[in-house]
Short mmCIF file of C-alpha atoms in Angstrom, two decimals:
data_model
loop_
_atom_site.label_atom_id
_atom_site.label_comp_id
_atom_site.label_asym_id
_atom_site.label_seq_id
_atom_site.Cartn_x
_atom_site.Cartn_y
_atom_site.Cartn_z
CA MET A 1 124.14 37.02 122.20
CA MET A 2 124.60 39.23 118.96
CA GLN A 3 127.70 41.30 118.67
CA ALA A 4 126.03 44.66 117.59
CA GLU A 5 128.27 45.53 114.92
CA LYS A 6 128.27 41.79 112.96
CA ILE A 7 124.47 41.93 113.10
CA LEU A 8 123.50 42.14 109.11
CA ALA A 9 126.59 39.97 108.79
CA GLU A 10 125.33 36.98 110.64
CA PHE A 11 121.49 37.81 109.14
CA LEU A 12 123.06 37.62 105.34
CA GLY A 13 125.13 34.98 106.42
CA ARG A 14 121.98 33.21 107.32
CA ILE A 15 120.84 33.85 103.78
CA LEU A 16 123.70 33.24 101.54
CA ASP A 17 124.19 29.58 103.37
CA ASP A 18 120.58 28.49 102.35
CA ARG A 19 121.05 26.47 98.95
CA PHE A 20 117.29 27.80 98.34
CA PHE A 21 119.54 31.22 97.28
CA ALA A 22 121.95 29.68 95.29
CA SER A 23 120.20 32.05 91.94
CA VAL A 24 119.29 35.45 93.71
CA GLN A 25 122.05 37.85 94.58
CA ILE A 26 122.32 39.14 98.15
CA THR A 27 123.86 41.65 99.38
CA ARG A 28 124.45 44.39 101.95
CA ALA A 29 121.98 48.08 101.28
CA PHE A 30 123.19 50.97 100.44
CA PRO A 31 122.46 54.49 100.08
CA GLY A 32 123.04 55.99 97.03
CA ALA A 33 121.67 58.17 93.80
CA VAL A 34 118.78 55.58 92.08
CA LYS A 35 120.24 53.93 89.02
CA PRO A 36 117.66 52.22 86.94
CA THR A 37 118.33 48.77 85.84
CA VAL A 38 116.80 46.68 84.59
CA LEU A 39 117.22 42.95 86.71
CA LYS A 40 117.51 40.19 85.20
CA GLN A 41 117.54 37.76 88.59
CA PRO A 42 116.61 38.27 92.07
CA VAL A 43 118.23 40.87 94.37
CA ILE A 44 117.75 40.96 98.04
CA ALA A 45 119.54 43.77 99.47
CA ALA A 46 119.46 44.17 103.80
CA GLY A 47 120.73 46.86 106.18
CA ILE A 48 120.08 48.02 109.69
CA LYS A 49 117.14 49.51 110.14
CA SER A 50 117.06 50.33 113.64
CA ILE A 51 118.81 48.84 117.01
CA ASP A 52 117.08 49.69 120.52
CA VAL A 53 118.57 48.91 123.75
CA ASP A 54 117.21 48.86 127.45
CA ASP A 55 118.13 50.86 130.13
CA SER A 56 119.14 47.52 132.07
CA SER A 57 122.58 46.20 131.62
CA LEU A 58 123.86 42.50 131.37
CA GLY A 59 127.03 43.26 132.01
CA SER A 60 129.27 46.36 131.44
CA ASP A 61 129.11 46.27 127.81
CA VAL A 62 125.64 43.55 126.57
CA LYS A 63 122.70 45.32 127.00
CA SER A 64 118.95 43.54 126.78
CA GLY A 65 117.61 45.22 123.43
CA THR A 66 115.46 44.32 119.76
CA PHE A 67 117.49 45.02 116.39
CA SER A 68 115.33 45.31 112.95
CA VAL A 69 116.81 44.49 109.94
CA PHE A 70 115.37 45.15 106.81
CA ALA A 71 115.33 43.45 103.37
CA ASP A 72 113.89 44.80 100.39
CA ILE A 73 113.59 42.22 97.44
CA PHE A 74 113.60 42.69 93.84
CA VAL A 75 112.23 39.86 91.43
CA PRO A 76 112.10 40.49 88.19
CA PHE A 77 108.60 40.34 86.25
CA SER A 78 109.52 36.58 84.41
CA ASN A 79 108.57 35.30 88.42
CA ASP A 80 106.05 34.34 89.77
CA LYS A 81 104.67 37.33 91.48
CA THR A 82 104.68 35.43 95.33
CA VAL A 83 108.42 34.82 95.12
CA PRO A 84 108.94 37.70 97.36
CA GLU A 85 107.03 36.16 100.29
CA GLN A 86 108.47 32.79 99.73
CA PHE A 87 111.54 34.55 100.12
CA VAL A 88 110.31 36.55 103.58
CA PHE A 89 109.16 32.89 104.60
CA ARG A 90 112.05 31.62 103.94
CA ILE A 91 114.19 34.02 105.76
CA CYS A 92 112.11 33.21 108.80
CA ARG A 93 113.26 29.41 108.61
CA ASN A 94 117.40 31.07 108.81
CA THR A 95 117.03 33.20 111.07
CA ALA A 96 114.49 32.09 113.94
CA ASP A 97 116.76 31.34 116.60
CA PHE A 98 117.73 35.06 116.25
CA ASN A 99 114.41 35.30 118.23
CA ILE A 100 112.04 36.59 115.93
CA VAL A 101 109.19 39.10 117.81
CA SER A 102 107.56 40.69 114.93
CA ILE A 103 107.91 40.98 111.01
CA SER A 104 106.23 43.42 108.24
CA ILE A 105 106.42 43.38 104.82
CA SER A 106 105.21 46.33 102.45
CA GLU A 107 102.94 45.06 99.60
CA ILE A 108 104.30 43.84 96.33
CA LYS A 109 104.83 46.55 94.09
CA ALA A 110 105.67 46.64 90.31
CA ASP A 111 108.65 49.02 89.46
CA THR A 112 107.97 48.97 85.54
CA VAL A 113 111.84 51.05 85.58
CA SER A 114 113.60 47.75 86.93
CA GLU A 115 111.44 45.45 85.50
CA CYS A 116 110.45 44.02 89.07
CA TYR A 117 108.58 43.03 91.64
CA VAL A 118 109.33 44.79 95.03
CA MET A 119 108.55 44.23 98.67
CA ARG A 120 110.30 45.44 101.43
CA ALA A 121 110.33 43.35 105.01
CA VAL A 122 111.58 44.37 107.90
CA PHE A 123 112.08 41.86 110.68
CA LYS A 124 112.51 42.46 114.36
CA PHE A 125 114.44 40.44 116.44
CA ASN A 126 114.67 40.99 120.49
CA ASN A 127 118.27 39.51 121.66
CA GLU A 128 121.37 40.13 124.24
CA ILE A 129 123.29 42.72 121.95
CA SER A 130 127.26 42.53 122.75
CA PHE A 131 128.81 46.14 122.23
CA ARG A 132 132.29 44.54 123.38
CA GLY A 133 133.64 44.61 119.92
CA ASP A 134 136.02 41.49 118.27
CA GLU A 135 138.81 41.52 121.12
CA ASN A 136 140.59 39.28 118.55
CA GLY A 137 141.12 42.60 116.31
#
């Protein structure tokens, strides 16, 4: 079971705990103005894309449903163009117990402003989702 407000933190935590991503900046995506920056290291920016719950309740505050998390992957041109795909497969390995039901990825594009390859991956998971919140504070 996943706590609704902790979905993204748990997703990011799984990536951060993997030494494979030690030289990658992992962050929450946030809206805002585009700020062109030339990246010196790979970056993964993740956010919640959607949460869909089923009408059937598994308890007063627990629903069955799916949630989707996106990961925007930015890799400097100095890296191999296959690195974004390697990141996606590694994220799958780290989050497999979330019950992945689908993954969609965009084609890898070259962004000349940031001088990096860019790809978006969306991971869709099926799980019980609790809306009870953290009862300890």
